[in-house]
Short mmCIF file of C-alpha atoms in Angstrom, two decimals:
data_model
loop_
_atom_site.label_atom_id
_atom_site.label_comp_id
_atom_site.label_asym_id
_atom_site.label_seq_id
_atom_site.Cartn_x
_atom_site.Cartn_y
_atom_site.Cartn_z
CA MET K 977 0.19 0.02 0.04
CA ARG K 978 1.45 3.47 -0.76
CA PRO K 979 1.71 6.11 1.48
CA ASN K 980 -0.24 8.80 2.40
CA PHE K 981 0.63 12.66 2.69
CA LEU K 982 -0.66 16.24 2.97
CA ILE K 983 -1.12 17.76 -0.28
CA LYS K 984 2.00 20.29 -0.95
CA THR K 985 0.10 23.40 -2.12
CA LEU K 986 -3.38 22.70 -0.68
CA ILE K 987 -4.66 24.42 2.56
CA ALA K 988 -8.53 24.60 2.68
CA SER K 989 -8.43 26.60 5.65
CA ILE K 990 -5.47 28.52 5.99
CA PHE K 991 -3.23 28.09 8.87
CA ALA K 992 -1.75 31.19 9.76
CA ALA K 993 -1.12 33.28 12.78
CA PHE K 994 -0.36 36.22 13.89
CA LEU K 995 -1.05 39.91 15.04
CA LEU K 996 1.44 42.18 15.89
CA SER K 997 1.71 42.10 19.49
CA SER K 998 1.29 45.64 21.44
CA CYS K 999 4.29 46.05 23.85
CA LYS K 1000 1.36 45.15 26.60
CA LYS K 1001 1.20 41.32 27.23
CA GLY K 1002 -2.17 39.99 26.80
CA ASN K 1003 -3.21 42.74 24.35
CA THR K 1004 -2.76 42.70 20.16
CA THR K 1005 -2.96 45.86 18.04
CA ALA K 1006 -3.03 45.88 14.10
CA PRO K 1007 0.16 46.90 12.43
CA ASP K 1008 0.13 50.32 10.65
CA ARG K 1009 0.56 49.27 6.67
CA SER K 1010 0.35 52.98 6.13
CA GLY K 1011 4.03 53.07 4.97
CA GLY K 1012 7.85 51.64 5.59
CA GLY K 1013 8.08 50.46 8.79
CA GLY K 1014 5.03 52.23 10.65
CA ASN K 1015 6.80 55.76 10.31
CA GLY K 1016 3.89 56.48 8.08
CA SER K 1017 5.73 56.87 4.87
CA ASN K 1018 5.06 55.55 1.28
CA PRO K 1019 8.37 54.10 0.26
CA SER K 1020 9.22 52.56 -3.02
CA ALA K 1021 9.77 48.77 -3.03
CA LYS K 1022 13.70 49.53 -3.19
CA THR K 1023 13.32 51.73 -0.19
CA ILE K 1024 11.70 48.60 1.70
CA ASN K 1025 14.00 46.29 0.31
CA ASP K 1026 17.14 48.37 2.11
CA SER K 1027 14.68 48.52 4.97
CA ILE K 1028 14.13 45.36 5.54
CA PHE K 1029 17.56 44.08 4.88
CA PHE K 1030 19.37 46.28 7.54
CA ILE K 1031 16.71 45.46 10.09
CA THR K 1032 17.02 41.62 9.42
CA LYS K 1033 20.79 42.24 9.85
CA ASP K 1034 20.10 43.65 13.41
CA ILE K 1035 17.67 40.99 14.17
CA TYR K 1036 18.28 37.90 12.47
CA LEU K 1037 19.44 34.84 14.58
CA TRP K 1038 22.17 34.24 11.98
CA THR K 1039 23.08 37.61 11.09
CA ASP K 1040 26.98 36.64 10.76
CA ALA K 1041 26.23 34.32 7.95
CA LEU K 1042 24.61 37.67 5.89
CA PRO K 1043 26.76 40.02 3.97
CA ASP K 1044 27.20 43.32 3.81
CA SER K 1045 24.63 45.81 2.05
CA ALA K 1046 27.69 46.67 -0.61
CA THR K 1047 27.63 42.91 -1.20
CA PHE K 1048 24.32 41.96 -1.22
CA LYS K 1049 22.88 44.90 -2.82
CA PRO K 1050 19.23 44.96 -1.93
CA ASP K 1051 17.81 47.38 -3.83
CA SER K 1052 19.38 45.35 -6.97
CA TYR K 1053 16.43 42.82 -6.43
CA GLN K 1054 13.12 43.22 -8.51
CA SER K 1055 10.89 42.19 -5.95
CA THR K 1056 11.12 42.29 -1.97
CA ASN K 1057 9.79 38.56 -2.12
CA ALA K 1058 13.06 37.75 -4.19
CA MET K 1059 15.62 39.89 -2.03
CA PHE K 1060 14.08 38.31 1.22
CA GLU K 1061 14.21 34.83 -0.41
CA ALA K 1062 17.88 35.57 -1.35
CA LEU K 1063 18.60 36.55 2.34
CA LYS K 1064 17.64 32.83 3.47
CA GLN K 1065 20.22 31.39 1.22
CA TYR K 1066 23.07 32.32 3.39
CA LYS K 1067 23.17 30.50 6.45
CA ARG K 1068 23.46 26.67 5.71
CA ASN K 1069 23.47 23.56 7.96
CA SER K 1070 26.03 20.75 8.31
CA ASN K 1071 25.51 19.19 5.11
CA GLY K 1072 25.48 22.78 3.33
CA GLY K 1073 22.46 22.54 2.75
CA GLN K 1074 19.55 25.45 3.46
CA LEU K 1075 19.23 26.10 7.09
CA ASP K 1076 16.51 28.75 7.45
CA ARG K 1077 13.46 26.72 5.90
CA TYR K 1078 11.20 29.36 8.17
CA SER K 1079 11.35 33.07 7.35
CA PHE K 1080 9.26 34.49 5.29
CA LEU K 1081 7.33 37.55 4.51
CA ASP K 1082 3.43 38.02 4.38
CA ASP K 1083 0.24 40.42 3.44
CA GLY K 1084 -0.65 40.31 6.97
CA THR K 1085 -2.95 36.68 6.14
CA THR K 1086 -0.74 34.89 8.94
CA SER K 1087 -1.74 38.04 11.37
CA ARG K 1088 -5.58 37.10 11.09
CA VAL K 1089 -6.30 33.55 11.66
CA LEU K 1090 -3.94 33.38 14.74
CA GLN K 1091 -6.84 35.67 16.03
CA GLY K 1092 -9.12 33.00 15.52
CA GLN K 1093 -10.37 34.72 12.25
CA ALA K 1094 -11.23 32.65 9.46
CA GLY K 1095 -13.18 33.09 6.27
CA ASP K 1096 -12.97 29.85 3.91
CA MET K 1097 -14.44 26.70 3.87
CA GLY K 1098 -13.01 25.06 6.85
CA PHE K 1099 -11.15 21.57 6.18
CA GLU K 1100 -8.51 20.14 4.45
CA VAL K 1101 -7.66 16.88 2.47
CA GLY K 1102 -4.52 14.63 2.08
CA TYR K 1103 -3.34 12.04 -0.22
CA GLN K 1104 -3.88 8.76 1.26
CA THR K 1105 -2.25 7.17 -1.55
CA TYR K 1106 -1.23 9.05 -4.93
CA THR K 1107 -4.75 8.86 -6.25
CA THR K 1108 -7.09 9.04 -3.36
CA LEU K 1109 -7.63 11.93 -1.20
CA TYR K 1110 -9.30 11.93 2.40
CA VAL K 1111 -10.45 14.65 4.68
CA ILE K 1112 -7.95 15.13 7.24
CA TYR K 1113 -9.76 17.74 9.44
CA VAL K 1114 -12.87 19.72 9.62
CA TYR K 1115 -13.03 23.27 11.62
CA PRO K 1116 -15.99 23.11 14.26
CA GLY K 1117 -18.11 25.70 13.25
CA SER K 1118 -16.74 25.84 9.62
CA PRO K 1119 -19.16 25.80 6.49
CA ALA K 1120 -17.65 22.33 6.43
CA ASP K 1121 -18.38 21.23 9.54
CA LYS K 1122 -22.22 22.62 9.37
CA ALA K 1123 -22.87 20.79 6.20
CA GLY K 1124 -21.57 17.30 8.18
CA ILE K 1125 -18.34 16.63 6.42
CA GLN K 1126 -15.72 14.62 8.68
CA ARG K 1127 -12.49 13.44 9.00
CA GLY K 1128 -11.89 9.83 7.13
CA TRP K 1129 -14.35 10.69 4.07
CA GLN K 1130 -12.64 10.26 0.49
CA LEU K 1131 -12.60 13.28 -1.64
CA THR K 1132 -14.13 11.71 -4.79
CA ALA K 1133 -15.01 15.08 -7.03
CA VAL K 1134 -14.45 18.55 -6.94
CA ASN K 1135 -16.47 20.77 -9.29
CA GLY K 1136 -17.00 17.71 -11.57
CA THR K 1137 -13.84 16.22 -11.64
CA THR K 1138 -13.51 12.77 -10.61
CA SER K 1139 -9.61 11.41 -11.08
CA PHE K 1140 -7.21 12.83 -9.01
CA ASN K 1141 -3.02 12.18 -9.32
CA TYR K 1142 -0.64 13.35 -7.29
CA ASP K 1143 0.76 16.38 -9.92
CA ASP K 1144 1.00 19.69 -10.29
CA ALA K 1145 -2.58 19.66 -12.56
CA THR K 1146 -4.66 18.10 -9.44
CA ASN K 1147 -2.97 20.55 -6.88
CA THR K 1148 -4.19 23.36 -9.35
CA LEU K 1149 -7.22 22.22 -9.45
CA LEU K 1150 -7.63 21.74 -5.52
CA ASN K 1151 -5.96 25.10 -5.02
CA ASN K 1152 -8.45 26.44 -7.12
CA ALA K 1153 -11.40 25.21 -5.77
CA PHE K 1154 -10.75 25.75 -2.27
CA GLY K 1155 -9.54 29.11 -3.01
CA SER K 1156 -12.85 30.18 -4.59
CA GLN K 1157 -15.95 31.63 -3.03
CA SER K 1158 -18.15 28.26 -3.85
CA ALA K 1159 -17.27 24.89 -4.78
CA THR K 1160 -18.79 21.41 -5.45
CA PHE K 1161 -17.34 18.21 -3.35
CA GLY K 1162 -18.30 14.86 -3.79
CA PHE K 1163 -17.53 12.56 -0.95
CA ARG K 1164 -17.65 8.74 0.18
CA LYS K 1165 -18.12 8.10 3.69
CA PRO K 1166 -16.71 5.26 5.49
CA ASP K 1167 -20.19 3.23 5.12
CA ASN K 1168 -19.94 3.69 1.34
CA THR K 1169 -23.05 6.12 0.77
CA THR K 1170 -21.88 9.52 -1.24
CA MET K 1171 -23.22 12.56 -0.64
CA GLN K 1172 -22.25 15.80 -3.05
CA VAL K 1173 -22.49 19.31 -1.30
CA THR K 1174 -21.61 22.69 -2.38
CA LEU K 1175 -19.76 24.88 0.35
CA ASN K 1176 -19.39 28.59 0.33
CA ALA K 1177 -16.51 30.29 2.01
CA THR K 1178 -17.75 32.22 4.97
CA ASN K 1179 -16.15 34.14 8.25
CA TYR K 1180 -16.17 32.02 11.50
CA LYS K 1181 -14.72 31.72 14.53
CA LEU K 1182 -11.34 29.39 14.13
CA ASN K 1183 -11.44 26.81 17.09
CA PRO K 1184 -8.55 24.86 16.88
CA ILE K 1185 -9.71 22.01 19.33
CA LEU K 1186 -10.84 19.72 17.02
CA TYR K 1187 -11.74 16.63 19.40
CA THR K 1188 -11.99 15.91 22.92
CA LYS K 1189 -12.79 12.71 24.79
CA LEU K 1190 -12.50 10.99 28.12
CA PHE K 1191 -11.57 7.27 27.58
CA ASP K 1192 -12.41 5.14 30.58
CA PHE K 1193 -10.50 1.62 30.55
CA ASN K 1194 -11.86 -0.21 33.65
CA GLY K 1195 -11.29 2.90 35.68
CA ASN K 1196 -7.94 3.62 33.90
CA LYS K 1197 -8.94 7.15 32.51
CA VAL K 1198 -7.11 8.57 29.53
CA GLY K 1199 -7.65 12.27 28.61
CA TYR K 1200 -7.41 13.18 24.44
CA PHE K 1201 -7.52 15.95 22.58
CA VAL K 1202 -6.53 16.80 19.16
CA PHE K 1203 -5.12 20.73 18.96
CA ASN K 1204 -4.63 21.99 15.36
CA ASN K 1205 -2.78 25.11 15.79
CA PHE K 1206 -1.78 27.80 18.44
CA VAL K 1207 -4.10 30.60 18.30
CA ALA K 1208 -4.00 33.87 20.91
CA LEU K 1209 -4.47 32.23 24.34
CA ASN K 1210 -7.73 34.10 24.50
CA ASP K 1211 -8.86 32.24 21.67
CA VAL K 1212 -8.96 29.01 23.88
CA GLN K 1213 -8.11 29.57 27.73
CA ALA K 1214 -12.11 28.88 28.38
CA GLN K 1215 -11.99 25.42 26.33
CA PHE K 1216 -8.70 24.27 27.89
CA ASP K 1217 -9.85 25.19 31.30
CA SER K 1218 -13.27 23.34 30.92
CA THR K 1219 -11.27 20.22 29.58
CA PHE K 1220 -8.73 20.30 32.16
CA ASN K 1221 -11.11 20.77 34.97
CA ALA K 1222 -13.30 17.83 34.05
CA TRP K 1223 -10.26 15.71 33.18
CA GLU K 1224 -9.08 16.71 37.01
CA LYS K 1225 -12.40 15.81 38.58
CA ALA K 1226 -12.70 12.36 37.00
CA GLY K 1227 -9.14 11.42 38.15
CA VAL K 1228 -7.58 11.26 34.98
CA GLN K 1229 -3.82 10.47 35.22
CA GLN K 1230 -2.76 10.10 31.55
CA VAL K 1231 -3.18 12.31 28.72
CA ILE K 1232 -2.71 12.14 25.15
CA VAL K 1233 -2.06 15.55 23.33
CA ASP K 1234 -2.63 15.14 19.51
CA LEU K 1235 -0.58 17.62 17.39
CA ARG K 1236 0.14 15.55 14.08
CA TYR K 1237 -1.40 18.29 12.09
CA ASN K 1238 -0.27 21.61 14.25
CA GLY K 1239 2.02 24.03 12.73
CA GLY K 1240 2.70 26.16 15.68
CA GLY K 1241 1.53 29.79 16.53
CA MET K 1242 1.83 31.74 19.59
CA ILE K 1243 4.43 30.92 22.30
CA GLU K 1244 1.76 32.19 24.94
CA THR K 1245 -0.55 29.14 24.53
CA ALA K 1246 2.37 26.45 24.34
CA GLU K 1247 3.00 27.83 27.91
CA TYR K 1248 -0.36 27.92 29.32
CA LEU K 1249 -0.56 24.06 28.19
CA ALA K 1250 2.67 23.43 29.86
CA ASN K 1251 1.75 24.55 32.89
CA LYS K 1252 -1.54 23.07 32.81
CA LEU K 1253 0.67 19.43 32.02
CA VAL K 1254 3.63 19.76 34.39
CA PRO K 1255 4.06 18.33 37.85
CA ALA K 1256 3.24 20.82 40.86
CA ALA K 1257 6.66 20.30 42.32
CA LYS K 1258 8.16 22.01 39.03
CA THR K 1259 6.64 25.05 39.94
CA ASN K 1260 9.50 28.36 39.34
CA THR K 1261 11.93 25.78 37.70
CA GLN K 1262 12.99 26.82 34.38
CA MET K 1263 10.38 26.23 31.29
CA TYR K 1264 12.92 27.52 28.66
CA SER K 1265 15.21 30.28 27.45
CA GLN K 1266 15.15 32.41 24.66
CA TYR K 1267 18.42 33.27 22.45
CA PHE K 1268 18.98 36.14 20.27
CA ASN K 1269 22.13 37.30 18.13
CA ASN K 1270 24.56 39.33 19.81
CA ASN K 1271 23.37 42.75 18.53
CA VAL K 1272 19.89 42.04 20.40
CA SER K 1273 21.54 40.63 23.67
CA ASN K 1274 23.96 44.00 23.88
CA LYS K 1275 21.68 46.66 22.12
CA THR K 1276 23.81 47.32 19.82
CA PHE K 1277 21.77 48.47 16.71
CA SER K 1278 21.87 50.32 13.16
CA SER K 1279 20.27 53.72 13.82
CA TYR K 1280 17.53 53.20 11.21
CA PHE K 1281 16.23 50.51 13.96
CA GLN K 1282 16.83 52.53 16.71
CA ASN K 1283 14.21 55.35 15.67
CA MET K 1284 11.77 52.94 14.28
CA ARG K 1285 8.68 52.69 16.66
CA ALA K 1286 7.02 49.74 17.59
CA VAL K 1287 3.05 49.99 17.33
CA PRO K 1288 1.25 53.46 16.65
CA ASN K 1289 -0.80 53.17 19.73
CA TYR K 1290 2.11 52.87 22.03
CA PRO K 1291 4.38 55.62 20.41
CA THR K 1292 7.14 55.46 23.58
CA TYR K 1293 8.40 51.88 22.61
CA ASN K 1294 11.00 51.54 20.21
CA TRP K 1295 11.62 48.16 18.56
CA THR K 1296 15.14 48.03 20.01
CA ASP K 1297 13.61 48.25 23.81
CA ILE K 1298 11.65 45.28 22.69
CA PHE K 1299 13.88 43.11 21.05
CA TYR K 1300 16.64 43.90 24.07
CA ASN K 1301 13.94 43.33 26.97
CA GLU K 1302 13.09 39.65 25.21
CA ALA K 1303 16.76 38.87 25.08
CA THR K 1304 17.31 40.15 29.10
CA THR K 1305 14.20 40.58 31.03
CA TYR K 1306 12.39 38.03 29.93
CA LYS K 1307 15.07 35.42 28.29
CA THR K 1308 14.36 32.68 30.68
CA THR K 1309 10.32 31.52 31.66
CA ASN K 1310 9.57 29.54 34.64
CA PHE K 1311 7.21 27.20 34.97
CA GLN K 1312 3.82 28.11 36.75
CA LYS K 1313 1.75 25.10 37.49
CA SER K 1314 -2.05 25.80 36.98
CA GLY K 1315 -4.82 23.29 37.83
CA GLY K 1316 -4.74 20.34 39.69
CA LEU K 1317 -4.31 17.40 36.91
CA ALA K 1318 -1.31 15.16 38.59
CA LEU K 1319 -0.15 13.02 35.12
CA ASN K 1320 1.86 9.76 35.61
CA LYS K 1321 1.94 9.01 31.58
CA LEU K 1322 1.83 12.02 29.17
CA SER K 1323 2.05 11.26 25.26
CA PHE K 1324 2.24 13.49 22.13
CA LEU K 1325 0.72 12.28 18.40
CA VAL K 1326 3.35 14.02 15.61
CA THR K 1327 4.10 13.75 12.36
CA ARG K 1328 6.15 15.83 9.92
CA SER K 1329 3.38 18.30 10.06
CA THR K 1330 4.21 19.11 13.87
CA VAL K 1331 6.03 22.44 13.96
CA SER K 1332 7.24 24.81 16.22
CA ALA K 1333 5.20 25.70 19.27
CA SER K 1334 4.19 21.87 19.30
CA GLU K 1335 7.62 20.88 19.33
CA LEU K 1336 8.60 23.49 22.04
CA LEU K 1337 5.55 22.28 24.01
CA TYR K 1338 6.85 18.80 23.91
CA ASN K 1339 10.76 19.49 24.78
CA VAL K 1340 10.13 21.80 27.84
CA LEU K 1341 8.24 19.05 29.17
CA LYS K 1342 11.03 16.68 28.45
CA PRO K 1343 13.15 17.15 31.35
CA SER K 1344 10.20 16.76 33.94
CA MET K 1345 8.34 14.44 33.21
CA SER K 1346 9.93 12.49 29.90
CA PRO K 1347 6.24 12.84 27.67
CA ARG K 1348 6.44 10.18 24.83
CA LEU K 1349 6.17 11.20 21.28
CA VAL K 1350 4.34 8.77 19.06
CA GLY K 1351 4.25 9.01 15.33
CA ASP K 1352 6.94 10.13 12.88
CA SER K 1353 9.60 12.70 12.87
CA THR K 1354 8.61 16.23 13.62
CA TYR K 1355 9.14 19.31 11.18
CA GLY K 1356 11.88 20.62 13.07
CA LYS K 1357 11.72 24.19 14.12
CA PRO K 1358 13.50 25.27 17.43
CA VAL K 1359 13.13 29.12 16.46
CA GLY K 1360 11.19 31.62 16.69
CA PHE K 1361 9.87 35.21 14.99
CA ILE K 1362 8.71 38.83 16.37
CA ASN K 1363 6.95 39.78 13.78
CA ILE K 1364 7.95 43.60 12.17
CA THR K 1365 5.38 45.55 9.66
CA PHE K 1366 7.19 46.95 6.65
CA GLY K 1367 4.09 48.86 4.42
CA GLN K 1368 2.11 46.21 2.58
CA TYR K 1369 4.84 43.54 4.47
CA ASP K 1370 4.99 41.83 7.35
CA MET K 1371 8.74 40.32 8.38
CA TYR K 1372 8.86 37.07 10.22
CA ALA K 1373 12.61 36.75 10.06
CA VAL K 1374 14.09 33.88 12.43
CA SER K 1375 14.97 36.18 15.45
CA PHE K 1376 15.58 33.63 18.61
CA GLN K 1377 15.65 29.88 19.37
CA THR K 1378 14.82 28.18 22.41
CA LYS K 1379 16.19 25.66 24.90
CA ASN K 1380 14.43 23.88 27.54
CA ALA K 1381 16.32 23.60 31.43
CA ALA K 1382 18.48 20.91 29.96
CA GLY K 1383 19.92 23.21 26.78
CA GLU K 1384 18.44 21.15 24.48
CA GLY K 1385 16.92 22.92 21.57
CA ASP K 1386 19.07 22.22 18.29
CA TYR K 1387 16.19 20.11 16.66
CA PHE K 1388 16.67 21.52 13.53
CA ALA K 1389 15.95 18.12 11.76
CA GLY K 1390 12.99 17.26 13.69
CA LEU K 1391 12.51 15.21 16.80
CA PRO K 1392 12.49 11.56 16.47
CA PRO K 1393 9.16 9.32 18.12
CA GLN K 1394 9.87 6.49 20.80
CA ILE K 1395 7.23 4.77 19.24
CA LYS K 1396 6.94 4.94 15.20
CA ALA K 1397 3.62 4.80 13.41
CA LEU K 1398 2.34 6.43 10.25
CA ASP K 1399 -0.61 8.16 10.05
CA ASP K 1400 -3.79 6.61 8.58
CA TYR K 1401 -6.38 10.08 6.96
CA SER K 1402 -9.41 7.22 6.67
CA MET K 1403 -9.94 7.18 10.34
CA ASN K 1404 -11.89 9.38 11.83
CA TRP K 1405 -10.91 11.12 15.24
CA GLY K 1406 -11.07 9.08 18.23
CA ASP K 1407 -11.24 5.49 16.22
CA PHE K 1408 -9.15 2.76 18.19
CA ASN K 1409 -7.99 1.60 14.62
CA ASP K 1410 -6.05 5.24 14.31
CA PRO K 1411 -2.59 3.66 14.27
CA LEU K 1412 -1.32 6.79 15.97
CA LEU K 1413 -3.82 7.03 19.23
CA ARG K 1414 -3.74 3.10 19.17
CA ALA K 1415 0.13 3.12 19.52
CA ALA K 1416 -0.20 5.66 22.53
CA LEU K 1417 -2.84 3.69 24.37
CA THR K 1418 -0.95 0.54 23.80
CA ASP K 1419 2.25 2.20 25.11
CA MET K 1420 0.34 3.57 28.44
CA GLY K 1421 -0.82 -0.06 28.93
CA VAL K 1422 -4.07 -0.10 27.69
CA PRO K 1423 -4.38 -3.85 26.64
CA ALA K 1424 -5.40 -4.60 23.00
CA THR K 1425 -8.69 -6.45 24.03
CA ALA K 1426 -9.96 -3.35 25.17
CA LEU K 1427 -9.02 -1.27 21.68
CA GLY K 1428 -11.00 -4.20 19.90
CA ARG K 1429 -9.50 -5.99 16.63
CA MET K 1430 -6.90 -3.85 14.85
CA ALA K 1431 -8.37 -3.06 11.08
CA MET K 1432 -5.75 -2.90 8.45
CA ALA K 1433 -4.27 0.18 7.98
CA ARG K 1434 -3.82 2.29 4.77
CA THR K 1435 -0.35 3.78 6.01
CA ASN K 1436 2.75 4.46 4.10
CA THR K 1437 6.20 5.64 4.46
CA LEU K 1438 6.66 8.02 1.59
CA ALA K 1439 6.69 10.82 4.38
CA ARG K 1440 10.13 9.19 5.46
CA ALA K 1441 11.33 10.14 1.54
CA GLY K 1442 11.46 13.36 2.12
CA VAL K 1443 7.99 14.82 1.15
CA ASN K 1444 6.76 17.76 2.97
CA HIS K 1445 3.82 17.31 4.73
CA LEU K 1446 3.25 21.11 5.22
CA SER K 1447 1.29 22.69 3.01
CA SER K 1448 3.12 25.82 1.18
CA ASN K 1449 0.60 28.39 2.68
CA ARG K 1450 0.52 27.31 5.98
CA PHE K 1451 1.90 29.02 8.80
CA LYS K 1452 5.18 27.31 10.48
CA GLY K 1453 6.28 28.89 13.42
CA MET K 1454 6.26 29.93 16.68
CA ILE K 1455 5.42 33.67 17.95
CA GLN K 1456 5.97 35.19 21.11
CA ARG K 1457 4.01 38.17 21.90
CA ILE K 1458 5.95 40.98 23.04
CA LYS K 1459 6.04 41.72 26.94
CA ARG K 1460 6.56 44.77 29.11
#
């Protein structure tokens, strides 16, 4: 059986993620798009190129790898995106390949969805084989959810096309359909019945908690939830609190966190989850530390950046102050246990689509409670951004790296699982035939007899051949909310 893999360019529900934070922790303010760097001008493309280059030199984690302006000639590039992509080529890994797979420029889309704002059809599909597509998740409250569509349904038709191949033509067809305001889809359900539905893209509140369940195996209670992206904490905190409070009252001591498609997002939300899961005895011990370049740590910035105001609503704050404070005052974050959940076992379900803030959550808990990774190796992104706006562009240049209390944080090649299992898109959430969930429960000591007979899984190994599971326009990262 050939392997399943996420379509490389399709994203039915855009994963994106961050509104430029103000200097006040817990508050967000829309970035100024009136001109370059938020200073009210309306610069030419060359002026933006020059500004982005010099500030990248100031804040880029790997600034020592970048050439000077006279060598690089930022104004010589025909587009700002081309210039920024060229900048990313300089930092190489130990094998000589490009290390920076992460930095990007954005038009503001990323800032909207991590505030919980979506405006699409609300589901994503992936290739189970080279010719079959399945729904891999549906956002609650989205048009797809309201139509009854579920994970595990096979996609059989898109606007009348019924034959699919893993190629550019099919990807274009799918991108066009999911990127439109309306499209017609055909599905085959697990019971072999079929359905055709026309979906219209609409605005809805994005809920990244796709599924929660409390399993009870003869008194052994296991909490399980599927979390799809780290939106701003105030958008999910109430749901987290409700779920964890219920599990605490039920006596849950084992939890499985499903992060298999989680592309990351806000660090504050990862911190909140870590504090819910960590043992109470670890309160006030180190959770993680951030590492910036020497420019940031020593506050030696270019004159342009020194005079650049951070956010219009907070005119007394410069970006240099913000970066310097993050690198010094807020360099280290400690655990502050929240709630009374006391776990003796914790597992994370992961794939190559598990990125950054998702990896951070596991890594910070690793020294204190030895959680288990179940699935495939993760994407590998121990670095993050503090977003800066230049006119129409939001710049996400890698500016810091995180390491846990044991000094671990160089997992650029991904975090390997302790228990290997491959995804099967044909299984709905909570199905004991899901290879990842079943492997985690078995690893926790749940007997096979309690899980029922194992159906034949439609898994594959193509991901191990280097196929990128992440959609090209899906957010991959972790964002630090600015503190003061």
